[in-house]
Coordinates of N, CA and C in Angstrom, one line a residue:
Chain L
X1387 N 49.8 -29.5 -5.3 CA 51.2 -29.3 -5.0 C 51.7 -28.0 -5.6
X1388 N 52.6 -27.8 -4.9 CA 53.4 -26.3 -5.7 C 54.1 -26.5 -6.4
X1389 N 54.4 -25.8 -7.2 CA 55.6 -25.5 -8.4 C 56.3 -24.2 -8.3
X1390 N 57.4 -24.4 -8.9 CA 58.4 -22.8 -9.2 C 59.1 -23.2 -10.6
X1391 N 58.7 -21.8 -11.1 CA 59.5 -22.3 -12.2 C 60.4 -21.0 -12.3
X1392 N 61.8 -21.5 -12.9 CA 62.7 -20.1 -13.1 C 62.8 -20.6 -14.9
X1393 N 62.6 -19.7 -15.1 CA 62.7 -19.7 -16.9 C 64.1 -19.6 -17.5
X1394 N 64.8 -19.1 -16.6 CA 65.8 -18.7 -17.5 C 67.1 -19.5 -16.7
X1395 N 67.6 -20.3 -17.7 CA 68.8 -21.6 -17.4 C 69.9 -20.6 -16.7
X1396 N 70.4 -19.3 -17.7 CA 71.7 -19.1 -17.4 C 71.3 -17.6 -17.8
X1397 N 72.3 -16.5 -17.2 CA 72.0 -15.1 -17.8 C 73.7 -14.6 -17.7
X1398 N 74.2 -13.8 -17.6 CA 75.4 -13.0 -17.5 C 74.7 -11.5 -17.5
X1399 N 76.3 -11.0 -17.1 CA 76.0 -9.4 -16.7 C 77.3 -9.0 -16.4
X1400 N 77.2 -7.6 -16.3 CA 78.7 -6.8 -16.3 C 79.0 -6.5 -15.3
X1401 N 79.9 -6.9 -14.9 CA 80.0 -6.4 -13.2 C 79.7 -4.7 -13.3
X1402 N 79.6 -4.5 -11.9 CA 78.6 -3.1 -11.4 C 77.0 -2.8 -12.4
X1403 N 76.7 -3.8 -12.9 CA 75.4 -3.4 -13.9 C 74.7 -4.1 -12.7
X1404 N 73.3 -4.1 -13.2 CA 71.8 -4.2 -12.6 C 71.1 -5.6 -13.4
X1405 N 70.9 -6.8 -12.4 CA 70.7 -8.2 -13.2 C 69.1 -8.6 -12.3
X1406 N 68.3 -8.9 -13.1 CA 66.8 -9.2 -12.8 C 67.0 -10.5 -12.9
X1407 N 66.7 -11.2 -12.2 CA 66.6 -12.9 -12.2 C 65.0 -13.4 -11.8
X1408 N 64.4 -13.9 -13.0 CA 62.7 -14.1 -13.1 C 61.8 -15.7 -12.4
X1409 N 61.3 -15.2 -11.4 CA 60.4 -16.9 -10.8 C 58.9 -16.3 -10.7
X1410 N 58.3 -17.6 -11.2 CA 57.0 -17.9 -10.7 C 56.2 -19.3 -10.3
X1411 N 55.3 -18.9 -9.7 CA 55.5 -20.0 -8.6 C 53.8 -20.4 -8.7
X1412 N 53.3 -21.5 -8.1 CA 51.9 -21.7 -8.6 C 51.4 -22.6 -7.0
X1413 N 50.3 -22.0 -6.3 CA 49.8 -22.2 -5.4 C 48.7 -21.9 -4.7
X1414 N 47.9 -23.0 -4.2 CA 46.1 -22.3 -4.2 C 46.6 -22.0 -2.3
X1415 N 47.4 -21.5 -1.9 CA 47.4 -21.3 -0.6 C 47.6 -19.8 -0.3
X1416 N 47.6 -19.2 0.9 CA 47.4 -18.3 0.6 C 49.2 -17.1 1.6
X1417 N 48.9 -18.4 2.6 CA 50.2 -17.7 3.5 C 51.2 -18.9 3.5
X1418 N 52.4 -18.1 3.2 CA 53.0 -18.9 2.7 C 54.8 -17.7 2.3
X1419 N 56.0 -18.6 2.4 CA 57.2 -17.9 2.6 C 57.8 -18.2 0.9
X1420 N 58.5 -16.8 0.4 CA 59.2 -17.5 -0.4 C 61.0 -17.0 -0.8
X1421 N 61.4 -17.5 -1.2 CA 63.3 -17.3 -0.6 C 64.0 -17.3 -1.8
X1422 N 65.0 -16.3 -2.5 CA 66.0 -16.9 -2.7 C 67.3 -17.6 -2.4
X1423 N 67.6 -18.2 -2.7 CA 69.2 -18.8 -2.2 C 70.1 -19.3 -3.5
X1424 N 71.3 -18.6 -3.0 CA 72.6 -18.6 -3.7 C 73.3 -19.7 -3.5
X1425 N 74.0 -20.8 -4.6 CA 75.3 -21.7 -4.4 C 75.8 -21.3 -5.1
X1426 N 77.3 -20.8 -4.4 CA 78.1 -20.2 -5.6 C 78.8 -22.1 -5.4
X1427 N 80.0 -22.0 -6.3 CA 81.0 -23.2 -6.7 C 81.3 -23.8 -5.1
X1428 N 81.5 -23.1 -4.5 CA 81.5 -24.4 -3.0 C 80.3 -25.4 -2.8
X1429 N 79.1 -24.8 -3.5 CA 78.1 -25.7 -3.0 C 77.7 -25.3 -2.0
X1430 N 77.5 -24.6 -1.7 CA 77.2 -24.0 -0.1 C 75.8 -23.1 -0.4
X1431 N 74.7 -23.7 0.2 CA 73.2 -22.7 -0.1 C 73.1 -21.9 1.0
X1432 N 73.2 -20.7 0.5 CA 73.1 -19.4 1.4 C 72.2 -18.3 1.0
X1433 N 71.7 -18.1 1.9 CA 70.3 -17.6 1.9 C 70.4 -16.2 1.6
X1434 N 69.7 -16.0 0.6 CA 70.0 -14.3 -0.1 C 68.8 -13.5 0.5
X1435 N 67.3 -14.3 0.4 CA 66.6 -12.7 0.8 C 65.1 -13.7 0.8
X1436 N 64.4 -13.0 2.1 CA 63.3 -13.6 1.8 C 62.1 -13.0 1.5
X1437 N 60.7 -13.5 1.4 CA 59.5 -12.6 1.4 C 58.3 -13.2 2.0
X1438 N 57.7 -12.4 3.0 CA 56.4 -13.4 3.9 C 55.1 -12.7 2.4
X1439 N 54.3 -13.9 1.9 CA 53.5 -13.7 1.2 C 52.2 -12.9 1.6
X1440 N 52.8 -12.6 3.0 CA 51.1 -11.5 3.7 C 51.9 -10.3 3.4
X1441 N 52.8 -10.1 3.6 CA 53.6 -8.2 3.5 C 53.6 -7.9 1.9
X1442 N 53.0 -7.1 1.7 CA 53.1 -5.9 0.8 C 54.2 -5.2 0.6
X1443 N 55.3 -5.2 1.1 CA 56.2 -4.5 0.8 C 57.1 -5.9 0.5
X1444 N 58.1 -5.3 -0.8 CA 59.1 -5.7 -1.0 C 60.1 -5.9 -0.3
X1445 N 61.0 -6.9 -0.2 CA 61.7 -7.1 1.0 C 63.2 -6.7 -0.3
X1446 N 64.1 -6.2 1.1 CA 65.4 -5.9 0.4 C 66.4 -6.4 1.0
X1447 N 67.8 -6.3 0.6 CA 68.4 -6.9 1.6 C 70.0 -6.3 0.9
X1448 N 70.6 -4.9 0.8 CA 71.5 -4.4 0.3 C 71.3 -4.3 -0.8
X1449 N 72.1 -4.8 -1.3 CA 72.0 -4.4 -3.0 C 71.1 -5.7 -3.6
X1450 N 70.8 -6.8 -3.1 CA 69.1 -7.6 -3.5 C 68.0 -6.8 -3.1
X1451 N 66.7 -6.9 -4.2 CA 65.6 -6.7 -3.7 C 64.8 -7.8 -4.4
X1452 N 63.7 -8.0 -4.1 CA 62.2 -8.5 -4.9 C 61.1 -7.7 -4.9
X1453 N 61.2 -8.2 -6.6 CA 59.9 -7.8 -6.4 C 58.5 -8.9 -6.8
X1454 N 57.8 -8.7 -5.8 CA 57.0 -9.6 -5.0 C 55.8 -9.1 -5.8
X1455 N 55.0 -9.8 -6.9 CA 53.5 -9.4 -6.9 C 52.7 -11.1 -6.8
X1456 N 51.7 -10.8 -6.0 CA 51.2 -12.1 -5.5 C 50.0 -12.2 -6.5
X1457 N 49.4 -11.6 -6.7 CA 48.1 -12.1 -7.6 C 48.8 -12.9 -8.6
X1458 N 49.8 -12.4 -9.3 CA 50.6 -12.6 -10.8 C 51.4 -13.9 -10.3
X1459 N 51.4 -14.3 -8.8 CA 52.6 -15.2 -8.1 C 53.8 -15.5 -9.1
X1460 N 54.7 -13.7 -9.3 CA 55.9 -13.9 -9.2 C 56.8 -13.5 -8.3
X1461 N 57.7 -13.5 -8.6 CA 58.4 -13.0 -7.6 C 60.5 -13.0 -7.9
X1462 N 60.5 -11.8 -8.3 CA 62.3 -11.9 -9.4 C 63.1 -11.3 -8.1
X1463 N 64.2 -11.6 -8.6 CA 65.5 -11.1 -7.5 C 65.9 -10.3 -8.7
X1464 N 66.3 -8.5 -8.2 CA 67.1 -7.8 -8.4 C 68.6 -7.5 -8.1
X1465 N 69.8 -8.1 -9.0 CA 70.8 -7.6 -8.1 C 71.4 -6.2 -8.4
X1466 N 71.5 -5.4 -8.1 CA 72.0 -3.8 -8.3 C 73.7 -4.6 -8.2
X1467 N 74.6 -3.1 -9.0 CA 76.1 -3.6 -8.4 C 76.3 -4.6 -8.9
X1468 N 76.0 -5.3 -9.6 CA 77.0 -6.9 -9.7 C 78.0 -7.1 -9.5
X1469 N 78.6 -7.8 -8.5 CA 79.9 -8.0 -8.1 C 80.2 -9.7 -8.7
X1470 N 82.0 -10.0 -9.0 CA 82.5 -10.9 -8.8 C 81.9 -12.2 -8.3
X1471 N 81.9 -12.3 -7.1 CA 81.3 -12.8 -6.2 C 79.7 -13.5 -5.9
X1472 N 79.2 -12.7 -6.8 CA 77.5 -12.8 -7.3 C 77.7 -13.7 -8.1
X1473 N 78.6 -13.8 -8.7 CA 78.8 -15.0 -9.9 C 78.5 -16.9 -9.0
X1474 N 77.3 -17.3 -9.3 CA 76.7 -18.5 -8.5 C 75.2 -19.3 -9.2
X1475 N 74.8 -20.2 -8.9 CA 73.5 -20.8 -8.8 C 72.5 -19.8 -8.1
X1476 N 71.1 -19.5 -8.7 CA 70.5 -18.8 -8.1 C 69.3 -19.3 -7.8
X1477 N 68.3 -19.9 -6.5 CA 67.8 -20.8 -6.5 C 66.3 -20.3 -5.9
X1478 N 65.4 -20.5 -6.5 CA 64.0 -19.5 -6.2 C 63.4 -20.5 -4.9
X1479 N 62.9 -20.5 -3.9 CA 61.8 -21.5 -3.4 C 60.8 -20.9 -2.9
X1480 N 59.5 -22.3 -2.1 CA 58.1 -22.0 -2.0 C 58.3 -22.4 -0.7
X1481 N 58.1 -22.2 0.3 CA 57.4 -22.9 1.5 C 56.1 -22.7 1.9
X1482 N 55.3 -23.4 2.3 CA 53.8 -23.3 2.9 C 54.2 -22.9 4.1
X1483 N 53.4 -22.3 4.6 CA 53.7 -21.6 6.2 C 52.6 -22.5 7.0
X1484 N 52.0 -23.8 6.4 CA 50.6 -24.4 6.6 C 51.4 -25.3 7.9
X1485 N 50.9 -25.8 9.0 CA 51.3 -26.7 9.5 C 51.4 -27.8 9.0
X1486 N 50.7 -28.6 8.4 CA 50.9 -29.6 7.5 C 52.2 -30.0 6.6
X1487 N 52.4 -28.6 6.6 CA 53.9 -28.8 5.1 C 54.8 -29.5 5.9
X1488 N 55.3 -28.9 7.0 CA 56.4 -29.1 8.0 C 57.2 -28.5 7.4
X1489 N 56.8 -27.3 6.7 CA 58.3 -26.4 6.0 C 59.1 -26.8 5.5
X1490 N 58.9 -27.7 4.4 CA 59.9 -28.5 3.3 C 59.8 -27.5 2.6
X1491 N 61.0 -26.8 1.9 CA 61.1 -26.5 0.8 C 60.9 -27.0 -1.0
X1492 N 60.0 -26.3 -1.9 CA 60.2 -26.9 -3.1 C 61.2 -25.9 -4.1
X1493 N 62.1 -25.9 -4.9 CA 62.7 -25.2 -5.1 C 62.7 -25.5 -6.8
X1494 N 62.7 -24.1 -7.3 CA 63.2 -24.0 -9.1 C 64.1 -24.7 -9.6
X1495 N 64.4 -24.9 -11.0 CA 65.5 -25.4 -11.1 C 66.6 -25.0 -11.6
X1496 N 66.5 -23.3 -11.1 CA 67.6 -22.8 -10.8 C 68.5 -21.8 -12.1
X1497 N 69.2 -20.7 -11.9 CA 69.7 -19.7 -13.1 C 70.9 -19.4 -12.6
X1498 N 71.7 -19.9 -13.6 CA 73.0 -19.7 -13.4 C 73.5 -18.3 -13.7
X1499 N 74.3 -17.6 -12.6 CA 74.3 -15.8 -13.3 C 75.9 -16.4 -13.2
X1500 N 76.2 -15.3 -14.3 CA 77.8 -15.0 -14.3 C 78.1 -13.6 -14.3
X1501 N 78.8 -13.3 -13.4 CA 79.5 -12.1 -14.0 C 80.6 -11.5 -14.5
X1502 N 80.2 -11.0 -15.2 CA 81.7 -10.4 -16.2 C 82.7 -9.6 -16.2
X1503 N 83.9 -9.6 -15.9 CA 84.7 -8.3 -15.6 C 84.7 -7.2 -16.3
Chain Q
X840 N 74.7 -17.0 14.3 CA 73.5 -17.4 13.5 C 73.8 -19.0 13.5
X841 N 72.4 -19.4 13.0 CA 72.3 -21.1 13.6 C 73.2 -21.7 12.0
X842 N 74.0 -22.6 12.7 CA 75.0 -23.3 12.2 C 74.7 -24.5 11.9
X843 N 74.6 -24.9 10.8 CA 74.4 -26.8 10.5 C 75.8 -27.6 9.6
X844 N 76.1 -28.3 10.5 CA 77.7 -28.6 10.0 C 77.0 -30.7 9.2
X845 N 77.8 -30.8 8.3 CA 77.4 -31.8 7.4 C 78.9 -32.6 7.2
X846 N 79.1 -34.0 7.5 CA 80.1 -34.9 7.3 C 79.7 -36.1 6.6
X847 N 80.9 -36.8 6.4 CA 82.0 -36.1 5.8 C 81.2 -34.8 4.1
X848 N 82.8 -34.2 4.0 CA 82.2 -33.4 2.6 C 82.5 -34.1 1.9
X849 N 83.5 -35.3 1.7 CA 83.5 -36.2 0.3 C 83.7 -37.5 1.1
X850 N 83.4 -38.4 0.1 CA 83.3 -39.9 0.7 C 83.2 -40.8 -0.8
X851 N 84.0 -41.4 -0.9 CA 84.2 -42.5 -1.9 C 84.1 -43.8 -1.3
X852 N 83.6 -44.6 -1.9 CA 83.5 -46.1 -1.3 C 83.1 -46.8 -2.5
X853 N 83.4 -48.4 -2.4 CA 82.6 -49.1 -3.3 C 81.6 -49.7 -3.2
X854 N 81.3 -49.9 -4.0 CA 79.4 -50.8 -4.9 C 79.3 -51.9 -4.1
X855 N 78.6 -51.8 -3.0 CA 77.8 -53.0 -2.2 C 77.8 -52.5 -0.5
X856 N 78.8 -51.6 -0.9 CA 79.1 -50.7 1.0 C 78.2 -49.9 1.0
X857 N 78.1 -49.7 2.2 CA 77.3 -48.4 3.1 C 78.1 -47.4 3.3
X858 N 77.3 -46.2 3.0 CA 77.6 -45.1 3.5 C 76.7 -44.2 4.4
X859 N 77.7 -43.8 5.8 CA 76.7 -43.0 6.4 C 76.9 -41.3 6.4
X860 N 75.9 -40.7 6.1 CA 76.2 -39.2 6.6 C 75.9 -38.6 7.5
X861 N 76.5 -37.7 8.1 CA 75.9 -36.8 9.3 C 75.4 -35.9 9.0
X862 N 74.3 -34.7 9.7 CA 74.0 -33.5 9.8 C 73.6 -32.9 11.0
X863 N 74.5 -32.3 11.6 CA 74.4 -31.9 12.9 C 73.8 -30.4 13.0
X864 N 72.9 -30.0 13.8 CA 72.4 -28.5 14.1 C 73.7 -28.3 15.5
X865 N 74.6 -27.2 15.0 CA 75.7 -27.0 16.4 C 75.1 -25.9 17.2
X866 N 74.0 -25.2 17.1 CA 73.8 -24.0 18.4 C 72.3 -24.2 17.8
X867 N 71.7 -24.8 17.9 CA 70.5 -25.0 17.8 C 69.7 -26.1 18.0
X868 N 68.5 -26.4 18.5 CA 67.9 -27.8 18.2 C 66.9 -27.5 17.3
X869 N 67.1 -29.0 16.5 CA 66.4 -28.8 15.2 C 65.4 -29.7 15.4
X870 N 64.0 -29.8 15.6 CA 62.8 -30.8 15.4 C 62.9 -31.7 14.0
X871 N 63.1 -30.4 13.3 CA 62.7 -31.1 11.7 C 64.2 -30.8 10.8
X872 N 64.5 -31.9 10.3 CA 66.0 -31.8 9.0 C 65.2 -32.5 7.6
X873 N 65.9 -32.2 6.8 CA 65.6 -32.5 5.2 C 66.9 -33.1 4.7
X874 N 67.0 -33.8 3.8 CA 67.8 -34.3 3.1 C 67.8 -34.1 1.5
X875 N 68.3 -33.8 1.1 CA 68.3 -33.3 -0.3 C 69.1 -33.7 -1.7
X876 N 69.3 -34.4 -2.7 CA 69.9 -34.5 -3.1 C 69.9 -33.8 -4.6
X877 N 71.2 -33.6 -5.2 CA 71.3 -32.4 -6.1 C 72.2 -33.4 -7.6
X878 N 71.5 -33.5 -8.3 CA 73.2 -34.0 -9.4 C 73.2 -32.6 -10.0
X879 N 74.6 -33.0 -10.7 CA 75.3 -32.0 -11.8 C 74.3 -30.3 -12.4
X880 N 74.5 -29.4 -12.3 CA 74.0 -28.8 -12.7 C 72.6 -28.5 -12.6
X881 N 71.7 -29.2 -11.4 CA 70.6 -29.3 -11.1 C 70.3 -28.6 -10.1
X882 N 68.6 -28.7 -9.8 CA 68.2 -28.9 -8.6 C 68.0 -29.8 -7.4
X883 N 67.7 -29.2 -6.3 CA 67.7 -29.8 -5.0 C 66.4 -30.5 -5.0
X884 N 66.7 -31.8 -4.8 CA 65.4 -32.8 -5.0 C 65.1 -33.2 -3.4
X885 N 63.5 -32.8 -2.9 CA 64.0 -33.5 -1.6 C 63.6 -35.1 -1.4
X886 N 64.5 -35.3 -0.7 CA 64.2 -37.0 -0.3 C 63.6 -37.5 0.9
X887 N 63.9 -36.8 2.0 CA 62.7 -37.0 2.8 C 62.9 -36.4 3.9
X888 N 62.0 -36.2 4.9 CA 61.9 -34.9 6.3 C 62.2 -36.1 7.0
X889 N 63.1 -35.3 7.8 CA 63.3 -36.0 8.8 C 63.0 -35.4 10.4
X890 N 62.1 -36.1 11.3 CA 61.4 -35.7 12.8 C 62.0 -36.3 13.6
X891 N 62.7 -35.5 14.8 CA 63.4 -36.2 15.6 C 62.3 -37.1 16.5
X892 N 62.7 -38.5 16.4 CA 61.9 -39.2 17.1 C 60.4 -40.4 16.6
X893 N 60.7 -39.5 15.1 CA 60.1 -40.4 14.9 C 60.6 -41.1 13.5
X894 N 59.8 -41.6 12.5 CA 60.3 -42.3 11.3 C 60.2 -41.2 10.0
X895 N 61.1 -40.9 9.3 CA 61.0 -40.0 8.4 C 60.2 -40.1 7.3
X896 N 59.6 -39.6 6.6 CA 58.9 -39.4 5.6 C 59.4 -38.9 4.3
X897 N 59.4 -40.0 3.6 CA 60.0 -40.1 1.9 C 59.1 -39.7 1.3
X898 N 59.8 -38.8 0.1 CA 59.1 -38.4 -1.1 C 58.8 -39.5 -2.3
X899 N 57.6 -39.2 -3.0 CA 57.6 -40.3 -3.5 C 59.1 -40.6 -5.2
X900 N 59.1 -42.2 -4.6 CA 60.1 -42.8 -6.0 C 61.3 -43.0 -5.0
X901 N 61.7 -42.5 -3.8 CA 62.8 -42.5 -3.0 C 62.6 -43.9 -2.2
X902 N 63.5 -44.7 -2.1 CA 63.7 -46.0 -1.8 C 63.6 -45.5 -0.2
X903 N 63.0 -45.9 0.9 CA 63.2 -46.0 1.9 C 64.1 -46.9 2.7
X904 N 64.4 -48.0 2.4 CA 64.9 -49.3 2.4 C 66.8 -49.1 2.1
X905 N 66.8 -48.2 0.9 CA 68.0 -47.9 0.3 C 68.7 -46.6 1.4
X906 N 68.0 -45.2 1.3 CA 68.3 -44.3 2.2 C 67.3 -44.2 3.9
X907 N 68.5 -44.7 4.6 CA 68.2 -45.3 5.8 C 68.5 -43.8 6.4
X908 N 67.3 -43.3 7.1 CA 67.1 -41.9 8.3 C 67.2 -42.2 9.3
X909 N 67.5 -41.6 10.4 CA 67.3 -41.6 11.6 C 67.7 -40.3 12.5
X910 N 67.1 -40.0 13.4 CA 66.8 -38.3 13.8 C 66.9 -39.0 15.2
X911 N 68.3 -39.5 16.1 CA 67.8 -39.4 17.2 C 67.6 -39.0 18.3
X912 N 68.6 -37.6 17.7 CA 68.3 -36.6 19.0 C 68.1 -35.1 18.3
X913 N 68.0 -34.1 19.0 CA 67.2 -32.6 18.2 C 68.4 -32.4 17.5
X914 N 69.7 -32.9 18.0 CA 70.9 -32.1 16.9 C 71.5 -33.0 15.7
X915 N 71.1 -34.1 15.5 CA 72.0 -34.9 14.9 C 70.6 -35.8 14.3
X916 N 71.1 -36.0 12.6 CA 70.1 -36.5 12.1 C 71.0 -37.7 10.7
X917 N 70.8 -38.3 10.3 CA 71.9 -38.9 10.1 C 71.0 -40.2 8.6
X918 N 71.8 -40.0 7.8 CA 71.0 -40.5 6.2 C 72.5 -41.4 5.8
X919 N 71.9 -43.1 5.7 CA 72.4 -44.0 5.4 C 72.2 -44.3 4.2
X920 N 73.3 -44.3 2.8 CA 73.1 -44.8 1.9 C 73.5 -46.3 2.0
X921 N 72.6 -47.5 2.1 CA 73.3 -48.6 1.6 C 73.1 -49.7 0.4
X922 N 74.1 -50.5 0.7 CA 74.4 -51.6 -0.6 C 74.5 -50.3 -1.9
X923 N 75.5 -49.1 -1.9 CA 75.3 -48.1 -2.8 C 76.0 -48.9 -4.2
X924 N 75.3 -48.2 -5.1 CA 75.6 -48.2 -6.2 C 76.2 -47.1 -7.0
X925 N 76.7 -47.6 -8.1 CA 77.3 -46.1 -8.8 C 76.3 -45.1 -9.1
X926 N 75.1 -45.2 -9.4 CA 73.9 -44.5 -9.9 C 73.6 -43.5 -8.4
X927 N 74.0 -43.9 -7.4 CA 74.1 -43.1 -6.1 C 75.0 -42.0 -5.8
X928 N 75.4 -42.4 -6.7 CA 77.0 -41.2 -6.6 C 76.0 -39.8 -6.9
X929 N 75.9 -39.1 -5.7 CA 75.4 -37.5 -6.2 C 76.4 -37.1 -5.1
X930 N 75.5 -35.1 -5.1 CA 75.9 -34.8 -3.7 C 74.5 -34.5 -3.0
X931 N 74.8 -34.7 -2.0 CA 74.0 -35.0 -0.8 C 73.7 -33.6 0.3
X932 N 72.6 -32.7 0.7 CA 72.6 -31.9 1.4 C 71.6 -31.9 2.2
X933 N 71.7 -31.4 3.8 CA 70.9 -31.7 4.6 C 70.3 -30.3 4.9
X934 N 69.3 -30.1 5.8 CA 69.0 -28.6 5.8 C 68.3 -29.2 7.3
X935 N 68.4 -28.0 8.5 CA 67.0 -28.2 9.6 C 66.6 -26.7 9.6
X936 N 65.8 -26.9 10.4 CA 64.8 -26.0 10.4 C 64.6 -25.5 11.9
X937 N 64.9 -24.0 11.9 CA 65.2 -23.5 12.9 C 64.1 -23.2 13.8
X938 N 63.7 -22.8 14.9 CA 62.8 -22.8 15.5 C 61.7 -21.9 14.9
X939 N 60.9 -21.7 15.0 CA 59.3 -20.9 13.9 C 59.6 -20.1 13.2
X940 N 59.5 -20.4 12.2 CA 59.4 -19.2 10.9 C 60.3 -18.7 10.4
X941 N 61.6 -19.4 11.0 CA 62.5 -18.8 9.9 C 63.2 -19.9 8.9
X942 N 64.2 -19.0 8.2 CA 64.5 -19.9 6.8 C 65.3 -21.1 7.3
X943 N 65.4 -22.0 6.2 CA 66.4 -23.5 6.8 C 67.7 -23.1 6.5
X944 N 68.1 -23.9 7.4 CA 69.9 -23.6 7.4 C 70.6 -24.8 6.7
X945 N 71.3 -24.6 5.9 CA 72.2 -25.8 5.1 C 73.2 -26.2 5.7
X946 N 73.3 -27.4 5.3 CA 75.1 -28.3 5.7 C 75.6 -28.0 4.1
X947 N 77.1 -28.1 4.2 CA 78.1 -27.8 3.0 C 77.6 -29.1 1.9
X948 N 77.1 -29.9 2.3 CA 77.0 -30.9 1.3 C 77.6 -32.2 1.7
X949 N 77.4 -33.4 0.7 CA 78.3 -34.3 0.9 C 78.4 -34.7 -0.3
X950 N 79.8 -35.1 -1.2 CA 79.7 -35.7 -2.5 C 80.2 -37.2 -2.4
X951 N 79.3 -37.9 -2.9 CA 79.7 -39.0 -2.7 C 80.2 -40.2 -3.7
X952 N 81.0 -40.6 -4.0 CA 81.2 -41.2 -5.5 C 81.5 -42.6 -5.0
X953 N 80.7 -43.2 -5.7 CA 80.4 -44.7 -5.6 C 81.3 -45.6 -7.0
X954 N 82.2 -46.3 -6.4 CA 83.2 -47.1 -7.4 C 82.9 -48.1 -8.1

């Protein structure tokens, strides 16, 4: 079975600063997807950025990036800019890309970012 | 972009009633939905997949018997809590899954507080 673990409960940051948010993930498979997603206070999981475990490149997505090393199977979210608004639940997941899984997600348990005016 | 709308978002009831939820895919058909439940400050635990058409599949420790599935058409998939108790009181989120390979789409949630 897979695991994710985010190590870090809670972090803060200054708005317009640069916030690294840390996951690793544990799996004898080989292709396979893995996602951050944001709940800010509505509860609303919204999908921040993803990464296909065959691409070599880091995926970006504005001011998110990851960086993705797979031997190490980690994989952190970069936010550049921290805005307001980035202030949310920050939620790491695993998907198998395996037929079998049926693309259930297993998800971390999660880092709360705050940002600070 | 594919839309998954979730009713009700809040629902109180009391200890021995049923509650049902919706999760509808609105511009999409969805094969496969999840159901998820989250308490306070947590993570998204899943509770079981749901296949249109056929019988869903619970994770293990999740009462089948207690959260009643049924998926019976590609847009509409629908998770019955009954005879709920107060210990049921979470919130409740559904997610489907969009046609190959891409990410799941969430409903808002449902919070549900049991009296």
């Amino acid at each position: 079975a897979q695991t994710v673990t985010q190590s870090q409960p809670e972090m803060s940051v200054q708005e317009a600063e640069t916030v690294t948010l840390s996951c690793t993930y544990d799996t004898s498979e080989n292709n396979y997807y893995l996602f951050w997603y944001k709940q800010p206070p509505s509860r609303q999981m919204i999908l921040v950025i993803r990464q296909e475990a065959y691409k070599q490149q880091n995926a970006t997505e504005n001011r998110f990036s990851v960086n993705f090393q797979k031997a190490a199977k980690s994989f952190s979210l970069k936010i550049s800019d921290s805005q307001l608004g980035d202030t949310a639940m920050y939620f790491c997941a695993f998907r198998s890309n395996s037929g079998g899984s049926n693309y259930k997600l297993t998800f971390g348990k999660g880092t709360l970012l705050t940002v600070n005016p | 972009g594919a839309v998954v709308s979730q009713h009700p978002s809040r629902v109180i009831c009391k200890s021995g009633t049923s509650v049902k939820i919706e999760c509808r895919s609105l511009d999409f058909q969805a094969t496969t939905m999840f159901w998820y439940r989250q308490f306070p400050k947590k993570s998204l635990m899943l509770m079981a997949t749901s296949n249109e058409g056929s019988k869903a599949t619970y994770e293990q420790g999740v009462e089948k018997d207690k959260f009643l599935i049924n998926h019976a058409s590609l847009t509409l998939s629908t998770l019955t809590v009954t005879s709920a108790h107060p210990e049921d009181s979470s919130f409740y989120i559904c997610s489907a899954r969009y046609p190959y390979n891409s990410p799941l789409h969430f409903g808002n949630g449902t919070r549900l507080t049991v009296t």
